[in-house]
């Protein structure tokens, strides 16, 4: 069992945890982030993510869930915090969370995303909103994607808003950040040379083929554009086809996370085994 350290003031350790919530640079320099919520913490533990520390409210009687998490992380550093400090880190003004977890980040390597004849890799190009990143992670997990790649200068998937919006799917699906589209395209070129016929597709209202009319089975990389500007010119040039989502009404486009979810649903629908 780990020794429990008590923290009742906003000392240097507490300030480091605060920085994990608010400062992207410090998060990535430390290689860790703060996880809030029952489901995200549960999935982080279940999927074997490295738990660096567990924080808990030392004024509350632990629930069965809390005891289970503490049992499963018995070798991890533990900190008992005053209720007001837990409330500050918990992201909700009106209640103090039972537990928080400090979790290590995995490496940003495309090799973490499985490849093969059924690969379905989603790319989110330069997203600006953490909540949209989290929402698309959740959809990618729900509809059976192999992984999500975030390209370019973009919102951080380890931002607390993104982690909450993913409802824990961040811990079940490989999510990788790379600096540009070129790294993804180079990976596709290497896979093609190895005999895997990966197709690169984009999604945009000005696409050349309706979503439901294109074959989405087989190995695919599908790129979703930025919330305001859509796909970059570089991604457009890299795509074999641009998919169009037919729409009625006055809307000219969908929210990026919504568009990605529609594309993922159609891919999952086409990939479902057909009844004999």
PDB file of C-alpha atoms in Angstrom:
ATOM      1  CA  UNK A   1       0.000   0.000   0.000  1.00  0.00           C
ATOM      2  CA  UNK A   2       1.156   3.534  -0.760  1.00  0.00           C
ATOM      3  CA  UNK A   3       1.672   6.086   1.978  1.00  0.00           C
ATOM      4  CA  UNK A   4      -0.962   8.838   1.881  1.00  0.00           C
ATOM      5  CA  UNK A   5       0.257  12.433   1.934  1.00  0.00           C
ATOM      6  CA  UNK A   6      -2.112  15.140   3.169  1.00  0.00           C
ATOM      7  CA  UNK A   7      -2.416  18.485   1.444  1.00  0.00           C
ATOM      8  CA  UNK A   8      -4.477  21.250   3.023  1.00  0.00           C
ATOM      9  CA  UNK A   9      -2.929  24.352   1.423  1.00  0.00           C
ATOM     10  CA  UNK A  10      -2.295  25.577  -2.106  1.00  0.00           C
ATOM     11  CA  UNK A  11       1.314  24.487  -1.978  1.00  0.00           C
ATOM     12  CA  UNK A  12       3.696  23.866  -4.875  1.00  0.00           C
ATOM     13  CA  UNK A  13       2.363  20.351  -5.496  1.00  0.00           C
ATOM     14  CA  UNK A  14      -1.212  21.599  -5.642  1.00  0.00           C
ATOM     15  CA  UNK A  15      -0.174  24.359  -8.053  1.00  0.00           C
ATOM     16  CA  UNK A  16       1.408  21.772 -10.340  1.00  0.00           C
ATOM     17  CA  UNK A  17      -1.926  19.952 -10.518  1.00  0.00           C
ATOM     18  CA  UNK A  18      -3.710  23.227 -11.251  1.00  0.00           C
ATOM     19  CA  UNK A  19      -1.286  23.826 -14.100  1.00  0.00           C
ATOM     20  CA  UNK A  20      -2.165  20.443 -15.612  1.00  0.00           C
ATOM     21  CA  UNK A  21      -5.732  21.707 -15.972  1.00  0.00           C
ATOM     22  CA  UNK A  22      -4.969  25.137 -17.375  1.00  0.00           C
ATOM     23  CA  UNK A  23      -1.574  25.113 -19.080  1.00  0.00           C
ATOM     24  CA  UNK A  24      -1.046  22.968 -22.166  1.00  0.00           C
ATOM     25  CA  UNK A  25       2.708  23.553 -22.280  1.00  0.00           C
ATOM     26  CA  UNK A  26       3.170  22.397 -18.681  1.00  0.00           C
ATOM     27  CA  UNK A  27       0.931  19.352 -19.290  1.00  0.00           C
ATOM     28  CA  UNK A  28       3.055  18.160 -22.167  1.00  0.00           C
ATOM     29  CA  UNK A  29       6.333  19.050 -20.495  1.00  0.00           C
ATOM     30  CA  UNK A  30       5.299  16.959 -17.488  1.00  0.00           C
ATOM     31  CA  UNK A  31       3.884  14.212 -19.726  1.00  0.00           C
ATOM     32  CA  UNK A  32       0.761  13.908 -17.613  1.00  0.00           C
ATOM     33  CA  UNK A  33      -2.758  15.298 -17.226  1.00  0.00           C
ATOM     34  CA  UNK A  34      -5.483  15.461 -14.602  1.00  0.00           C
ATOM     35  CA  UNK A  35      -8.536  13.248 -15.124  1.00  0.00           C
ATOM     36  CA  UNK A  36     -11.939  14.117 -13.657  1.00  0.00           C
ATOM     37  CA  UNK A  37     -15.077  11.976 -13.497  1.00  0.00           C
ATOM     38  CA  UNK A  38     -16.095   8.442 -12.614  1.00  0.00           C
ATOM     39  CA  UNK A  39     -16.195   6.956 -16.113  1.00  0.00           C
ATOM     40  CA  UNK A  40     -12.942   8.527 -17.412  1.00  0.00           C
ATOM     41  CA  UNK A  41     -11.020   7.448 -14.301  1.00  0.00           C
ATOM     42  CA  UNK A  42     -12.532   3.946 -14.456  1.00  0.00           C
ATOM     43  CA  UNK A  43     -11.597   3.511 -18.122  1.00  0.00           C
ATOM     44  CA  UNK A  44      -8.086   4.882 -17.578  1.00  0.00           C
ATOM     45  CA  UNK A  45      -7.545   2.190 -14.947  1.00  0.00           C
ATOM     46  CA  UNK A  46      -9.257  -0.582 -16.947  1.00  0.00           C
ATOM     47  CA  UNK A  47      -7.228   0.135 -20.096  1.00  0.00           C
ATOM     48  CA  UNK A  48      -3.938   0.151 -18.252  1.00  0.00           C
ATOM     49  CA  UNK A  49      -2.955   3.786 -18.573  1.00  0.00           C
ATOM     50  CA  UNK A  50      -0.113   4.821 -16.237  1.00  0.00           C
ATOM     51  CA  UNK A  51      -1.664   6.327 -13.103  1.00  0.00           C
ATOM     52  CA  UNK A  52       0.902   8.634 -11.503  1.00  0.00           C
ATOM     53  CA  UNK A  53      -1.181   9.753  -8.517  1.00  0.00           C
ATOM     54  CA  UNK A  54      -4.646   9.457  -7.013  1.00  0.00           C
ATOM     55  CA  UNK A  55      -6.160  12.431  -5.177  1.00  0.00           C
ATOM     56  CA  UNK A  56      -9.141  12.070  -2.878  1.00  0.00           C
ATOM     57  CA  UNK A  57     -11.305  14.143  -0.569  1.00  0.00           C
ATOM     58  CA  UNK A  58     -10.261  13.337   2.984  1.00  0.00           C
ATOM     59  CA  UNK A  59     -13.576  14.575   4.442  1.00  0.00           C
ATOM     60  CA  UNK A  60     -15.800  12.049   2.638  1.00  0.00           C
ATOM     61  CA  UNK A  61     -16.553   8.438   3.304  1.00  0.00           C
ATOM     62  CA  UNK A  62     -15.385   6.589   0.166  1.00  0.00           C
ATOM     63  CA  UNK A  63     -17.961   4.916  -2.055  1.00  0.00           C
ATOM     64  CA  UNK A  64     -17.544   1.370  -3.341  1.00  0.00           C
ATOM     65  CA  UNK A  65     -16.287   2.790  -6.667  1.00  0.00           C
ATOM     66  CA  UNK A  66     -13.701   4.890  -4.886  1.00  0.00           C
ATOM     67  CA  UNK A  67     -12.509   1.928  -2.819  1.00  0.00           C
ATOM     68  CA  UNK A  68     -12.257  -0.211  -5.963  1.00  0.00           C
ATOM     69  CA  UNK A  69     -10.095   2.388  -7.727  1.00  0.00           C
ATOM     70  CA  UNK A  70      -7.854   2.754  -4.690  1.00  0.00           C
ATOM     71  CA  UNK A  71      -7.515  -1.042  -4.476  1.00  0.00           C
ATOM     72  CA  UNK A  72      -6.589  -1.304  -8.172  1.00  0.00           C
ATOM     73  CA  UNK A  73      -4.004   1.458  -7.872  1.00  0.00           C
ATOM     74  CA  UNK A  74      -2.488   0.280  -4.604  1.00  0.00           C
ATOM     75  CA  UNK A  75       1.086   1.049  -5.635  1.00  0.00           C
ATOM     76  CA  UNK A  76       0.327   4.587  -6.795  1.00  0.00           C
ATOM     77  CA  UNK A  77       1.095   7.792  -4.896  1.00  0.00           C
ATOM     78  CA  UNK A  78      -1.929   8.975  -2.891  1.00  0.00           C
ATOM     79  CA  UNK A  79      -2.835  12.437  -1.712  1.00  0.00           C
ATOM     80  CA  UNK A  80      -5.638  13.335   0.701  1.00  0.00           C
ATOM     81  CA  UNK A  81      -6.843  16.870  -0.074  1.00  0.00           C
ATOM     82  CA  UNK A  82      -9.084  19.270   1.771  1.00  0.00           C
ATOM     83  CA  UNK A  83     -12.577  19.521   0.296  1.00  0.00           C
ATOM     84  CA  UNK A  84     -12.111  23.049  -1.078  1.00  0.00           C
ATOM     85  CA  UNK A  85      -8.912  22.021  -2.873  1.00  0.00           C
ATOM     86  CA  UNK A  86     -10.611  19.018  -4.470  1.00  0.00           C
ATOM     87  CA  UNK A  87     -13.450  21.276  -5.579  1.00  0.00           C
ATOM     88  CA  UNK A  88     -10.978  23.621  -7.287  1.00  0.00           C
ATOM     89  CA  UNK A  89      -9.428  20.745  -9.224  1.00  0.00           C
ATOM     90  CA  UNK A  90     -12.723  18.982  -9.941  1.00  0.00           C
ATOM     91  CA  UNK A  91     -14.067  21.450 -12.472  1.00  0.00           C
ATOM     92  CA  UNK A  92     -17.438  21.910 -10.730  1.00  0.00           C
ATOM     93  CA  UNK A  93     -18.153  24.839  -8.436  1.00  0.00           C
ATOM     94  CA  UNK A  94     -20.933  23.154  -6.494  1.00  0.00           C
ATOM     95  CA  UNK A  95     -19.410  19.815  -5.526  1.00  0.00           C
ATOM     96  CA  UNK A  96     -16.158  18.175  -4.568  1.00  0.00           C
ATOM     97  CA  UNK A  97     -15.228  15.027  -6.520  1.00  0.00           C
ATOM     98  CA  UNK A  98     -14.475  11.817  -4.680  1.00  0.00           C
ATOM     99  CA  UNK A  99     -11.360  11.066  -6.687  1.00  0.00           C
ATOM    100  CA  UNK A 100      -9.096  12.633  -9.274  1.00  0.00           C
ATOM    101  CA  UNK A 101      -6.280  10.899 -11.118  1.00  0.00           C
ATOM    102  CA  UNK A 102      -3.002  12.165 -12.536  1.00  0.00           C
ATOM    103  CA  UNK A 103      -2.411  10.077 -15.658  1.00  0.00           C
ATOM    104  CA  UNK A 104       0.621   9.755 -17.920  1.00  0.00           C
ATOM    105  CA  UNK A 105       0.414  10.585 -21.632  1.00  0.00           C
ATOM    106  CA  UNK A 106       1.330   7.978 -24.248  1.00  0.00           C
ATOM    107  CA  UNK A 107       3.795   8.748 -27.035  1.00  0.00           C
ATOM    108  CA  UNK A 108       2.487  10.509 -30.133  1.00  0.00           C
ATOM    109  CA  UNK A 109       3.381   7.728 -32.541  1.00  0.00           C
ATOM    110  CA  UNK A 110       1.264   6.683 -35.515  1.00  0.00           C
ATOM    111  CA  UNK A 111       2.335   3.098 -34.851  1.00  0.00           C
ATOM    112  CA  UNK A 112      -0.111   3.104 -31.906  1.00  0.00           C
ATOM    113  CA  UNK A 113      -3.004   3.009 -34.418  1.00  0.00           C
ATOM    114  CA  UNK A 114      -3.693  -0.485 -35.814  1.00  0.00           C
ATOM    115  CA  UNK A 115      -3.445  -0.981 -39.558  1.00  0.00           C
ATOM    116  CA  UNK A 116      -4.735  -3.756 -41.773  1.00  0.00           C
ATOM    117  CA  UNK A 117      -7.490  -4.551 -44.260  1.00  0.00           C
ATOM    118  CA  UNK A 118     -10.236  -3.209 -41.941  1.00  0.00           C
ATOM    119  CA  UNK A 119      -8.445  -0.071 -40.718  1.00  0.00           C
ATOM    120  CA  UNK A 120     -10.587   3.031 -40.337  1.00  0.00           C
ATOM    121  CA  UNK A 121      -8.443   5.940 -39.211  1.00  0.00           C
ATOM    122  CA  UNK A 122     -10.091   9.302 -38.691  1.00  0.00           C
ATOM    123  CA  UNK A 123      -8.114  12.533 -38.990  1.00  0.00           C
ATOM    124  CA  UNK A 124      -9.195  15.826 -37.420  1.00  0.00           C
ATOM    125  CA  UNK A 125      -7.306  18.642 -39.142  1.00  0.00           C
ATOM    126  CA  UNK A 126      -6.457  21.666 -36.947  1.00  0.00           C
ATOM    127  CA  UNK A 127      -9.475  21.520 -34.573  1.00  0.00           C
ATOM    128  CA  UNK A 128      -9.816  24.634 -32.438  1.00  0.00           C
ATOM    129  CA  UNK A 129     -12.292  23.480 -29.774  1.00  0.00           C
ATOM    130  CA  UNK A 130     -11.340  20.889 -27.133  1.00  0.00           C
ATOM    131  CA  UNK A 131     -14.988  19.838 -26.717  1.00  0.00           C
ATOM    132  CA  UNK A 132     -15.185  18.992 -30.436  1.00  0.00           C
ATOM    133  CA  UNK A 133     -12.029  16.891 -30.140  1.00  0.00           C
ATOM    134  CA  UNK A 134     -13.526  14.974 -27.221  1.00  0.00           C
ATOM    135  CA  UNK A 135     -16.855  14.527 -28.994  1.00  0.00           C
ATOM    136  CA  UNK A 136     -15.153  13.107 -32.081  1.00  0.00           C
ATOM    137  CA  UNK A 137     -13.012  10.765 -29.964  1.00  0.00           C
ATOM    138  CA  UNK A 138     -16.246   9.481 -28.431  1.00  0.00           C
ATOM    139  CA  UNK A 139     -17.858   8.935 -31.860  1.00  0.00           C
ATOM    140  CA  UNK A 140     -14.734   7.285 -33.257  1.00  0.00           C
ATOM    141  CA  UNK A 141     -14.765   4.838 -30.352  1.00  0.00           C
ATOM    142  CA  UNK A 142     -18.513   4.200 -30.676  1.00  0.00           C
ATOM    143  CA  UNK A 143     -18.398   3.482 -34.426  1.00  0.00           C
ATOM    144  CA  UNK A 144     -15.342   1.231 -34.438  1.00  0.00           C
ATOM    145  CA  UNK A 145     -12.592   3.479 -35.766  1.00  0.00           C
ATOM    146  CA  UNK A 146      -9.022   2.225 -35.452  1.00  0.00           C
ATOM    147  CA  UNK A 147      -7.858   5.544 -34.055  1.00  0.00           C
ATOM    148  CA  UNK A 148      -7.938   9.326 -34.349  1.00  0.00           C
ATOM    149  CA  UNK A 149      -5.101  11.495 -35.615  1.00  0.00           C
ATOM    150  CA  UNK A 150      -5.037  15.228 -34.891  1.00  0.00           C
ATOM    151  CA  UNK A 151      -2.930  17.194 -37.372  1.00  0.00           C
ATOM    152  CA  UNK A 152      -1.450  20.674 -37.300  1.00  0.00           C
ATOM    153  CA  UNK A 153      -1.757  23.414 -34.708  1.00  0.00           C
ATOM    154  CA  UNK A 154      -4.795  22.172 -32.804  1.00  0.00           C
ATOM    155  CA  UNK A 155      -6.732  21.899 -29.577  1.00  0.00           C
ATOM    156  CA  UNK A 156      -5.244  19.493 -27.062  1.00  0.00           C
ATOM    157  CA  UNK A 157      -6.991  16.110 -26.572  1.00  0.00           C
ATOM    158  CA  UNK A 158      -5.671  16.151 -22.976  1.00  0.00           C
ATOM    159  CA  UNK A 159      -7.385  19.444 -22.182  1.00  0.00           C
ATOM    160  CA  UNK A 160      -9.918  18.710 -19.391  1.00  0.00           C
ATOM    161  CA  UNK A 161     -12.779  19.845 -21.657  1.00  0.00           C
ATOM    162  CA  UNK A 162     -11.720  17.331 -24.311  1.00  0.00           C
ATOM    163  CA  UNK A 163     -11.277  14.519 -21.785  1.00  0.00           C
ATOM    164  CA  UNK A 164     -14.729  15.160 -20.292  1.00  0.00           C
ATOM    165  CA  UNK A 165     -16.383  15.387 -23.728  1.00  0.00           C
ATOM    166  CA  UNK A 166     -14.874  12.027 -24.679  1.00  0.00           C
ATOM    167  CA  UNK A 167     -16.640  10.462 -21.631  1.00  0.00           C
ATOM    168  CA  UNK A 168     -13.633   8.199 -21.194  1.00  0.00           C
ATOM    169  CA  UNK A 169     -13.270   7.058 -24.818  1.00  0.00           C
ATOM    170  CA  UNK A 170      -9.882   8.795 -24.912  1.00  0.00           C
ATOM    171  CA  UNK A 171      -8.602   5.837 -22.865  1.00  0.00           C
ATOM    172  CA  UNK A 172     -10.113   3.192 -25.155  1.00  0.00           C
ATOM    173  CA  UNK A 173      -9.055   4.570 -28.557  1.00  0.00           C
ATOM    174  CA  UNK A 174      -5.565   5.492 -29.795  1.00  0.00           C
ATOM    175  CA  UNK A 175      -5.394   9.294 -30.236  1.00  0.00           C
ATOM    176  CA  UNK A 176      -2.216  10.699 -31.771  1.00  0.00           C
ATOM    177  CA  UNK A 177      -1.140  14.278 -32.447  1.00  0.00           C
ATOM    178  CA  UNK A 178       1.225  15.029 -35.355  1.00  0.00           C
ATOM    179  CA  UNK A 179       2.554  18.309 -36.681  1.00  0.00           C
ATOM    180  CA  UNK A 180       1.197  18.126 -40.227  1.00  0.00           C
ATOM    181  CA  UNK A 181      -0.700  16.106 -42.801  1.00  0.00           C
ATOM    182  CA  UNK A 182       2.599  14.961 -44.307  1.00  0.00           C
ATOM    183  CA  UNK A 183       3.285  12.445 -41.520  1.00  0.00           C
ATOM    184  CA  UNK A 184      -0.059  10.739 -42.151  1.00  0.00           C
ATOM    185  CA  UNK A 185       0.368  10.767 -45.919  1.00  0.00           C
ATOM    186  CA  UNK A 186       3.888   9.317 -45.633  1.00  0.00           C
ATOM    187  CA  UNK A 187       2.478   6.513 -43.457  1.00  0.00           C
ATOM    188  CA  UNK A 188      -0.206   5.785 -46.072  1.00  0.00           C
ATOM    189  CA  UNK A 189       2.416   5.726 -48.840  1.00  0.00           C
ATOM    190  CA  UNK A 190       4.450   3.196 -46.839  1.00  0.00           C
ATOM    191  CA  UNK A 191       1.369   1.028 -46.280  1.00  0.00           C
ATOM    192  CA  UNK A 192       0.541   1.125 -49.998  1.00  0.00           C
ATOM    193  CA  UNK A 193       4.084   0.077 -50.866  1.00  0.00           C
ATOM    194  CA  UNK A 194       3.612  -2.834 -48.488  1.00  0.00           C
ATOM    195  CA  UNK A 195       0.529  -3.954 -50.404  1.00  0.00           C
ATOM    196  CA  UNK A 196      -2.264  -2.416 -48.309  1.00  0.00           C
ATOM    197  CA  UNK A 197      -4.558  -0.368 -50.621  1.00  0.00           C
ATOM    198  CA  UNK A 198      -5.338   2.481 -48.233  1.00  0.00           C
ATOM    199  CA  UNK A 199      -7.633   5.165 -49.617  1.00  0.00           C
ATOM    200  CA  UNK A 200      -7.486   8.738 -48.314  1.00  0.00           C
ATOM    201  CA  UNK A 201     -10.854  10.484 -48.183  1.00  0.00           C
ATOM    202  CA  UNK A 202     -11.946  13.929 -47.037  1.00  0.00           C
ATOM    203  CA  UNK A 203     -15.296  15.357 -45.966  1.00  0.00           C
ATOM    204  CA  UNK A 204     -16.594  18.701 -47.201  1.00  0.00           C
ATOM    205  CA  UNK A 205     -19.877  20.197 -48.422  1.00  0.00           C
ATOM    206  CA  UNK A 206     -18.229  20.767 -51.813  1.00  0.00           C
ATOM    207  CA  UNK A 207     -17.232  17.118 -52.212  1.00  0.00           C
ATOM    208  CA  UNK A 208     -17.291  15.176 -55.480  1.00  0.00           C
ATOM    209  CA  UNK A 209     -19.278  12.149 -54.245  1.00  0.00           C
ATOM    210  CA  UNK A 210     -22.175  11.631 -51.844  1.00  0.00           C
ATOM    211  CA  UNK A 211     -21.161   9.883 -48.642  1.00  0.00           C
ATOM    212  CA  UNK A 212     -23.553   6.930 -49.008  1.00  0.00           C
ATOM    213  CA  UNK A 213     -22.532   6.355 -52.647  1.00  0.00           C
ATOM    214  CA  UNK A 214     -18.871   5.709 -51.868  1.00  0.00           C
ATOM    215  CA  UNK A 215     -17.482   2.365 -50.728  1.00  0.00           C
ATOM    216  CA  UNK A 216     -16.237   2.871 -47.164  1.00  0.00           C
ATOM    217  CA  UNK A 217     -15.208  -0.734 -46.582  1.00  0.00           C
ATOM    218  CA  UNK A 218     -11.558  -1.698 -46.729  1.00  0.00           C
ATOM    219  CA  UNK A 219      -8.629   0.331 -45.348  1.00  0.00           C
ATOM    220  CA  UNK A 220      -9.484   4.038 -45.148  1.00  0.00           C
ATOM    221  CA  UNK A 221      -8.085   7.262 -43.780  1.00  0.00           C
ATOM    222  CA  UNK A 222     -10.832   9.896 -43.560  1.00  0.00           C
ATOM    223  CA  UNK A 223     -10.011  13.545 -42.867  1.00  0.00           C
ATOM    224  CA  UNK A 224     -12.392  16.027 -41.220  1.00  0.00           C
ATOM    225  CA  UNK A 225     -11.576  19.713 -41.547  1.00  0.00           C
ATOM    226  CA  UNK A 226     -11.237  22.618 -39.166  1.00  0.00           C
ATOM    227  CA  UNK A 227     -14.472  23.966 -37.615  1.00  0.00           C
ATOM    228  CA  UNK A 228     -14.351  27.272 -39.513  1.00  0.00           C
ATOM    229  CA  UNK A 229     -12.171  26.724 -42.585  1.00  0.00           C
ATOM    230  CA  UNK A 230     -12.729  23.085 -43.434  1.00  0.00           C
ATOM    231  CA  UNK A 231      -9.998  20.920 -44.916  1.00  0.00           C
ATOM    232  CA  UNK A 232      -6.671  22.539 -45.695  1.00  0.00           C
ATOM    233  CA  UNK A 233      -5.482  22.736 -49.285  1.00  0.00           C
ATOM    234  CA  UNK A 234      -2.764  20.218 -48.456  1.00  0.00           C
ATOM    235  CA  UNK A 235      -5.299  17.671 -47.213  1.00  0.00           C
ATOM    236  CA  UNK A 236      -7.542  18.266 -50.234  1.00  0.00           C
ATOM    237  CA  UNK A 237      -4.618  17.565 -52.543  1.00  0.00           C
ATOM    238  CA  UNK A 238      -3.809  14.360 -50.653  1.00  0.00           C
ATOM    239  CA  UNK A 239      -7.361  12.948 -50.832  1.00  0.00           C
ATOM    240  CA  UNK A 240      -8.425  10.421 -53.442  1.00  0.00           C
ATOM    241  CA  UNK A 241     -12.028  11.664 -53.085  1.00  0.00           C
ATOM    242  CA  UNK A 242     -13.905  14.289 -51.093  1.00  0.00           C
ATOM    243  CA  UNK A 243     -17.148  13.023 -49.573  1.00  0.00           C
ATOM    244  CA  UNK A 244     -20.269  15.177 -49.464  1.00  0.00           C
ATOM    245  CA  UNK A 245     -22.976  14.826 -46.793  1.00  0.00           C
ATOM    246  CA  UNK A 246     -26.338  15.664 -48.445  1.00  0.00           C
ATOM    247  CA  UNK A 247     -28.291  18.201 -46.392  1.00  0.00           C
ATOM    248  CA  UNK A 248     -31.715  19.814 -46.467  1.00  0.00           C
ATOM    249  CA  UNK A 249     -32.866  23.018 -44.802  1.00  0.00           C
ATOM    250  CA  UNK A 250     -31.000  26.284 -44.426  1.00  0.00           C
ATOM    251  CA  UNK A 251     -27.801  24.874 -42.926  1.00  0.00           C
ATOM    252  CA  UNK A 252     -24.814  25.103 -45.258  1.00  0.00           C
ATOM    253  CA  UNK A 253     -22.598  22.798 -43.201  1.00  0.00           C
ATOM    254  CA  UNK A 254     -22.417  20.666 -40.075  1.00  0.00           C
ATOM    255  CA  UNK A 255     -20.382  21.135 -36.938  1.00  0.00           C
ATOM    256  CA  UNK A 256     -17.058  19.345 -37.500  1.00  0.00           C
ATOM    257  CA  UNK A 257     -17.667  16.776 -34.764  1.00  0.00           C
ATOM    258  CA  UNK A 258     -21.187  16.156 -36.093  1.00  0.00           C
ATOM    259  CA  UNK A 259     -19.910  15.732 -39.650  1.00  0.00           C
ATOM    260  CA  UNK A 260     -17.261  13.299 -38.471  1.00  0.00           C
ATOM    261  CA  UNK A 261     -19.881  11.324 -36.558  1.00  0.00           C
ATOM    262  CA  UNK A 262     -22.090  11.048 -39.646  1.00  0.00           C
ATOM    263  CA  UNK A 263     -19.171   9.813 -41.741  1.00  0.00           C
ATOM    264  CA  UNK A 264     -18.205   7.287 -39.068  1.00  0.00           C
ATOM    265  CA  UNK A 265     -21.780   6.025 -38.795  1.00  0.00           C
ATOM    266  CA  UNK A 266     -21.995   5.462 -42.553  1.00  0.00           C
ATOM    267  CA  UNK A 267     -18.654   3.632 -42.543  1.00  0.00           C
ATOM    268  CA  UNK A 268     -19.850   1.437 -39.657  1.00  0.00           C
ATOM    269  CA  UNK A 269     -23.146   0.767 -41.453  1.00  0.00           C
ATOM    270  CA  UNK A 270     -21.376  -0.373 -44.606  1.00  0.00           C
ATOM    271  CA  UNK A 271     -18.980  -2.552 -42.628  1.00  0.00           C
ATOM    272  CA  UNK A 272     -21.688  -4.422 -40.701  1.00  0.00           C
ATOM    273  CA  UNK A 273     -21.895  -8.107 -41.624  1.00  0.00           C
ATOM    274  CA  UNK A 274     -24.888  -8.702 -43.878  1.00  0.00           C
ATOM    275  CA  UNK A 275     -27.408 -11.379 -42.917  1.00  0.00           C
ATOM    276  CA  UNK A 276     -27.174 -14.471 -45.079  1.00  0.00           C
TER     277      UNK A 276
END
